[in-house]
Coordinates of C-alpha atoms in Angstrom, one line a residue:
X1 CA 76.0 35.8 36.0
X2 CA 78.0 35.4 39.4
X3 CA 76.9 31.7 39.8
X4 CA 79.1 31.5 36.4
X5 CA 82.1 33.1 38.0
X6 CA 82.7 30.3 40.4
X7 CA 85.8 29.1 40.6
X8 CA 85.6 25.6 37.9
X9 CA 87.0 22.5 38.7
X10 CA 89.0 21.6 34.8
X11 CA 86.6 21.3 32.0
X12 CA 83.5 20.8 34.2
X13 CA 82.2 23.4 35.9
X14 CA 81.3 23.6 39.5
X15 CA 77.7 24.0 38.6
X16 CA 77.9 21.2 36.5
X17 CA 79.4 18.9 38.8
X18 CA 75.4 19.5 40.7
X19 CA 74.0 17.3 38.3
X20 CA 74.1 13.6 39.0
X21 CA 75.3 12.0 36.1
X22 CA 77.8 14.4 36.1
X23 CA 79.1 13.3 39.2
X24 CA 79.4 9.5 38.3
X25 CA 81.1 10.7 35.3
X26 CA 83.7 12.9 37.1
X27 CA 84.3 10.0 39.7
X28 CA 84.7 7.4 37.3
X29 CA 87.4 9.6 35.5
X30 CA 88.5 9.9 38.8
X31 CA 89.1 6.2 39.7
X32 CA 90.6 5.5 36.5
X33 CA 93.5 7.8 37.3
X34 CA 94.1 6.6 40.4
X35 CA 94.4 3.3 39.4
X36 CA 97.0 4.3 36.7
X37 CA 98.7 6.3 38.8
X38 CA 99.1 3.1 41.5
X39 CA 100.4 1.0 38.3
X40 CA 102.9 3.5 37.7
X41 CA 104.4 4.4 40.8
X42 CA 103.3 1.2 43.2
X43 CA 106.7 -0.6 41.4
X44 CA 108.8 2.1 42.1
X45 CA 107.4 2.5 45.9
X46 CA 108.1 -1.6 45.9
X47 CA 111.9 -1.0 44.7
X48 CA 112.6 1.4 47.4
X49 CA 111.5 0.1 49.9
X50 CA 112.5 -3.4 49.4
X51 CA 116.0 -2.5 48.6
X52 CA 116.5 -1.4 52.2
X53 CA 115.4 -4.5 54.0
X54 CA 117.1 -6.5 55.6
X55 CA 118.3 -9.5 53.9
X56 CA 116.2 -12.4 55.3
X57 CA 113.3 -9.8 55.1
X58 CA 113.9 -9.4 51.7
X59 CA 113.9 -13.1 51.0
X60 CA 111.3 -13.7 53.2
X61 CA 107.8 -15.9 52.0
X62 CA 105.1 -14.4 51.4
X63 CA 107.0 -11.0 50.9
X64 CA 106.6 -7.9 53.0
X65 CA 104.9 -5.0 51.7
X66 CA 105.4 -2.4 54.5
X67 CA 109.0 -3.2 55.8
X68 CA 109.7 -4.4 59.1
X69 CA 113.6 -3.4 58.8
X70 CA 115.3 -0.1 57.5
X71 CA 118.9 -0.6 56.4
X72 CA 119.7 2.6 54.9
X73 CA 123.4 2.1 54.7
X74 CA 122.8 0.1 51.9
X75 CA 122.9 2.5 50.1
X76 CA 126.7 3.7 51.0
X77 CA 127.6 0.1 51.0
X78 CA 126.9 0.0 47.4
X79 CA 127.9 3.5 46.1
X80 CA 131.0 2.1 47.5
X81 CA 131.3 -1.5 46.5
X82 CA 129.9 -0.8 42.8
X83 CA 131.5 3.1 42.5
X84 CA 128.2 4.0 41.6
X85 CA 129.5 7.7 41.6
X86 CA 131.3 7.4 38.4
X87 CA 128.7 5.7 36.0
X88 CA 126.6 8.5 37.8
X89 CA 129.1 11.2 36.8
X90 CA 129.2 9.7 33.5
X91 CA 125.4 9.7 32.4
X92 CA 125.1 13.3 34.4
X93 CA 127.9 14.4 31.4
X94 CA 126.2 13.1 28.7
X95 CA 122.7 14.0 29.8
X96 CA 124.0 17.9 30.0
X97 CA 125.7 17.8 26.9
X98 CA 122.7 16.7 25.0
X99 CA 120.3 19.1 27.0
X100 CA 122.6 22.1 25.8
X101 CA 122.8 20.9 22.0
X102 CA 119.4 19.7 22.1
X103 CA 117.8 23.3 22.9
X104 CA 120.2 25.6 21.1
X105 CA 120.3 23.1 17.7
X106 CA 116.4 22.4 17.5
X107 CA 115.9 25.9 18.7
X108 CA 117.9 27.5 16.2
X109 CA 116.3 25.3 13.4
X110 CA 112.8 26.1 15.2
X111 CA 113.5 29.8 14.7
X112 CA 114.6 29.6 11.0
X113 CA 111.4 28.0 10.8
X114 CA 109.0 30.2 12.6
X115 CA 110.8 34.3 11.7
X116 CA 113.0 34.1 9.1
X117 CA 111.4 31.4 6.9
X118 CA 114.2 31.3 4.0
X119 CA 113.4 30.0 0.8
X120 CA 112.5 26.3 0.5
X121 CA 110.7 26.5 4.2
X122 CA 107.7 24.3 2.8
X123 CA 110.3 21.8 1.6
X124 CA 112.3 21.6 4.9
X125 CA 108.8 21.2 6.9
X126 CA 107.9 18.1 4.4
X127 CA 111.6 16.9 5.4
X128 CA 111.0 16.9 8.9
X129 CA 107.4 15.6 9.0
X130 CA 108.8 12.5 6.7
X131 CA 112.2 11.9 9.6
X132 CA 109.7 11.4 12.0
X133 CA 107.7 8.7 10.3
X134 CA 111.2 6.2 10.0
X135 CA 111.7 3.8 12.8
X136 CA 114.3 4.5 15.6
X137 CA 116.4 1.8 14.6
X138 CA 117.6 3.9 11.2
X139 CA 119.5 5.8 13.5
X140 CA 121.4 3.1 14.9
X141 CA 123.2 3.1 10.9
X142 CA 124.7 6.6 12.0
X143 CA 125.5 5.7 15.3
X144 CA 127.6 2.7 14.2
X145 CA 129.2 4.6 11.8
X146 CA 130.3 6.7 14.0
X147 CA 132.4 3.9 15.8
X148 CA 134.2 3.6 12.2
X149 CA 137.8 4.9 11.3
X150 CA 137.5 6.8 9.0
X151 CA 139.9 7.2 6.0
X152 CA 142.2 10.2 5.9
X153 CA 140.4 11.8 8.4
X154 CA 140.8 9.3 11.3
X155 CA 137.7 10.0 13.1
X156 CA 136.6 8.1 16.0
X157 CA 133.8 8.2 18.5
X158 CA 134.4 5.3 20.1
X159 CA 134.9 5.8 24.4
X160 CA 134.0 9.5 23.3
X161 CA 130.8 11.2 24.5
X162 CA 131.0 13.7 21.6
X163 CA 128.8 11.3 19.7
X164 CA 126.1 11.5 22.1
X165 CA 126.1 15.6 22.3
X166 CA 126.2 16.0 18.3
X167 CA 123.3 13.8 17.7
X168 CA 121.4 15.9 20.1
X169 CA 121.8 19.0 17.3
X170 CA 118.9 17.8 15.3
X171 CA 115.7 16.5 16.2
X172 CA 112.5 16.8 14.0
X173 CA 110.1 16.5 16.9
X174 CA 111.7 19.0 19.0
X175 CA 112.6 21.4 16.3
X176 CA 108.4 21.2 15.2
X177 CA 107.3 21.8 18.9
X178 CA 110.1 25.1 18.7
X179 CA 108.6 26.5 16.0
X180 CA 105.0 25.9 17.3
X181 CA 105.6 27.8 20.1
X182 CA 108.1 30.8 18.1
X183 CA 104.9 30.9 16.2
X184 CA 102.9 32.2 19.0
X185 CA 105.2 34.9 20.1
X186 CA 103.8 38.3 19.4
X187 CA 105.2 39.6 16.5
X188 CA 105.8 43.1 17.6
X189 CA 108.3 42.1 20.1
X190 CA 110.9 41.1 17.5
X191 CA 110.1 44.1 15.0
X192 CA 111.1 46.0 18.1
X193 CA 113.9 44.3 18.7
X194 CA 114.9 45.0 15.3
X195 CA 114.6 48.8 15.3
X196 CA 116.9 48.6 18.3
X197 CA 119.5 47.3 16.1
X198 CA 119.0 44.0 17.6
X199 CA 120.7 41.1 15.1
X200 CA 118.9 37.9 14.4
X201 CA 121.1 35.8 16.8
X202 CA 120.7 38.4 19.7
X203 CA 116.9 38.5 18.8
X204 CA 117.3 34.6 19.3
X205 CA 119.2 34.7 22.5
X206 CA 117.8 37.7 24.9
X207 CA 114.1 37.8 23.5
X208 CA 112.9 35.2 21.9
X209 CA 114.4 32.4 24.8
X210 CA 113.8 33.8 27.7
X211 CA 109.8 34.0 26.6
X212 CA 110.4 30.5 25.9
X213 CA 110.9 28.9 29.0
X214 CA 108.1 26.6 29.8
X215 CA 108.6 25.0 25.8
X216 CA 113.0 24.7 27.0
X217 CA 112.1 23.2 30.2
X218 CA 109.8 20.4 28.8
X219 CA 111.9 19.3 26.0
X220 CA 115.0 19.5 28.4
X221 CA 113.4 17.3 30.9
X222 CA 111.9 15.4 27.2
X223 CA 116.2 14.9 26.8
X224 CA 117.5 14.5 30.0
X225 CA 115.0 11.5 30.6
X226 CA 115.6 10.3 26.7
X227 CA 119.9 10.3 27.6
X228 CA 119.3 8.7 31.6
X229 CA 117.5 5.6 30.3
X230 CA 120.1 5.7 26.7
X231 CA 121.4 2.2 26.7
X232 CA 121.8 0.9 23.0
X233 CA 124.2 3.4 21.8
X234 CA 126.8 4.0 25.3
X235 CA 127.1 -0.2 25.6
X236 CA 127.9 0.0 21.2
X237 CA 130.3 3.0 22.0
X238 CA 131.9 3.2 25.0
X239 CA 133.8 0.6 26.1
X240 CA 136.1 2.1 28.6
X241 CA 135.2 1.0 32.0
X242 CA 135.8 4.7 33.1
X243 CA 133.2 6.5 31.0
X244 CA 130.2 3.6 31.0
X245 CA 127.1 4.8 32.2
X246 CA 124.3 3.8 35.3
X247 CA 122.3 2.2 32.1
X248 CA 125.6 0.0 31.2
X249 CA 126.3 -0.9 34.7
X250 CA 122.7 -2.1 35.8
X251 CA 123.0 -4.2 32.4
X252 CA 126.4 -5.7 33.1
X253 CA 125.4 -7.0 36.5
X254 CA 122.8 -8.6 35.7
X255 CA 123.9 -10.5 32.2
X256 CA 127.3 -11.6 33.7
X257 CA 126.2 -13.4 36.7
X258 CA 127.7 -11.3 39.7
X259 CA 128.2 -12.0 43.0
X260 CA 126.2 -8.5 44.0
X261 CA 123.4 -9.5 45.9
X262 CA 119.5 -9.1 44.8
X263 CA 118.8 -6.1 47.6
X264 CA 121.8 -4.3 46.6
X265 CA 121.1 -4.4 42.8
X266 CA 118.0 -3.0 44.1
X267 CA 119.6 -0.4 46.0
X268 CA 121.2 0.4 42.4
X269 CA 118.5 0.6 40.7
X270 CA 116.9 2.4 43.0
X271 CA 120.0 5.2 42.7
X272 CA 119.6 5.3 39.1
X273 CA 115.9 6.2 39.7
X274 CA 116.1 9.6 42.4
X275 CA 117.6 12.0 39.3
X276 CA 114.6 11.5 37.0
X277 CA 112.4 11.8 40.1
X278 CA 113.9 14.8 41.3
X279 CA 114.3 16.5 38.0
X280 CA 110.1 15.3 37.1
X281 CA 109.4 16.9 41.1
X282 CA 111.3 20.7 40.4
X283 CA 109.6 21.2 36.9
X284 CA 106.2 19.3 36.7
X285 CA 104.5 22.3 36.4
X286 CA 106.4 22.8 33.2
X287 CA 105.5 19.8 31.9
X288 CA 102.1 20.5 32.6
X289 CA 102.1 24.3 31.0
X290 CA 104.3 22.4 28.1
X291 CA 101.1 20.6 26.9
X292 CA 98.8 23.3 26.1
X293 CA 102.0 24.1 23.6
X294 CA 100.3 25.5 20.3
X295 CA 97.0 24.7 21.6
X296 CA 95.4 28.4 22.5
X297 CA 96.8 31.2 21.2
X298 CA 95.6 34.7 22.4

């Protein structure tokens, strides 16, 4: 029985990995990540690095793979020469507005869902389940609409990031993987809560959140990453130079012809890439535990 309380390495076992064609299996499995893991980060590694060559490096036949030079005031060359800081600012703004919205919209609508389950629940579920089956581009009706003067009313999202933080309120995906994990919260903990004199939204806010962390940090880091890379909808409604985004900018550059040179668009792009990485870095273990979501519960 002790030989079974080794420590096991994933789904195979430690005393499984002892048998041969277990081995080949586990290193095959092995290699096959690795070489999916170079394809996805070897471009990035390329972008960084080549961005902070020096010039006739970076132009250099055949190219350099390990640089020879490091320039890394590139990079305050062109946070100053393209004011990076304010299409930065910009897509930071719109990212936490639609993090915010996101959790406490599709969270709220998870929790009808999951505890209170008002009448016509089975026909709100059918709702949702059918949203998710129409193509992205449906949504691009609302979001031109939204760029529309109204009669009477006179409203106008145009060069307005309300737009943006609104249509974070409702998403069917989000809002299913909410009441998946509600679902798996004990029970007793809210009947508790509710003898306390605890009200729905304060059941909502100081219980049933804070034992929701790992599903709030995955499907914020599922929205931040969905608003960074946003580029359709900003270039169709905001059109004032002072509230365009990194997306808009990296676009514009490279469709009007600029005089910015090829390793400083790099060093750009490169910019536009750290937040994502840093944000992936601080909560990958979220992400990890966020997948298991609805999977076990005990």
């Amino acid at each position: 029985m002790k030989a079974f309380a080794k420590k096991s390495n994933g789904i195979i076992s430690s005393i499984e990995l002892k048998n041969r064609k277990t081995q080949i299996l586990y290193w095959c499995m092995f290699l096959i990540c690795l070489v999916l893991a170079l394809i996805c980060f070897l471009p990035v590694i390329w972008i960084m690095f080549s961005s902070l060559k020096d010039i006739s490096e970076f132009y250099s036949s055949p190219p350099t793979i390990i640089p020879k030079t490091f320039q890394p005031e590139k990079i305050l060359i062109a946070w100053k020469q393209l004011k990076l800081g304010s299409y930065l600012r910009n897509t930071l703004i719109i990212a936490a507005g639609r993090i915010i919205f996101c959790i406490v919209g599709t969270g709220l609508a998870g929790y009808v869902l999951s505890r209170l389950k008002p009448k016509g629940t089975g026909g709100m579920m059918r709702i949702l389940l059918w949203s998710m089956m129409l193509p992205g581009s449906v949504s691009l009706v609302a979001g031109y609409l939204q760029a529309v003067d109204f009669p009477y009313l006179h409203i106008n999202f145009t060069n307005n990031f309300t737009y943006f933080w609104l249509g974070a309120l409702g998403n069917a995906y989000y809002t299913l993987l909410f009441k998946s994990f509600f679902d798996s919260i004990s029970e007793s903990l809210v009947e508790a809560a509710k003898i306390d004199g605890c009200q729905e939204l304060g059941i909502f806010f100081k219980i049933i959140m804070p034992l929701s962390i790992p599903i709030v940090v995955v499907i914020g880091i599922f929205t931040f990453n969905d608003s960074w890379s946003d580029f359709l909808m900003p270039y169709l409604l905001l059109k004032d130079e002072s509230l365009k985004t990194i997306s808009q900018l990296i676009f514009s550059i490279k469709m009007s012809g600029s005089q910015v040179s090829q390793d400083i668009y790099l060093v750009m792009v490169m910019m536009s890439m750290i937040p994502p990485l840093i944000i992936f870095l601080i909560f990958n273990k979220h992400i990890m535990n966020g997948i298991n979501i609805g999977g076990v519960k005990g």
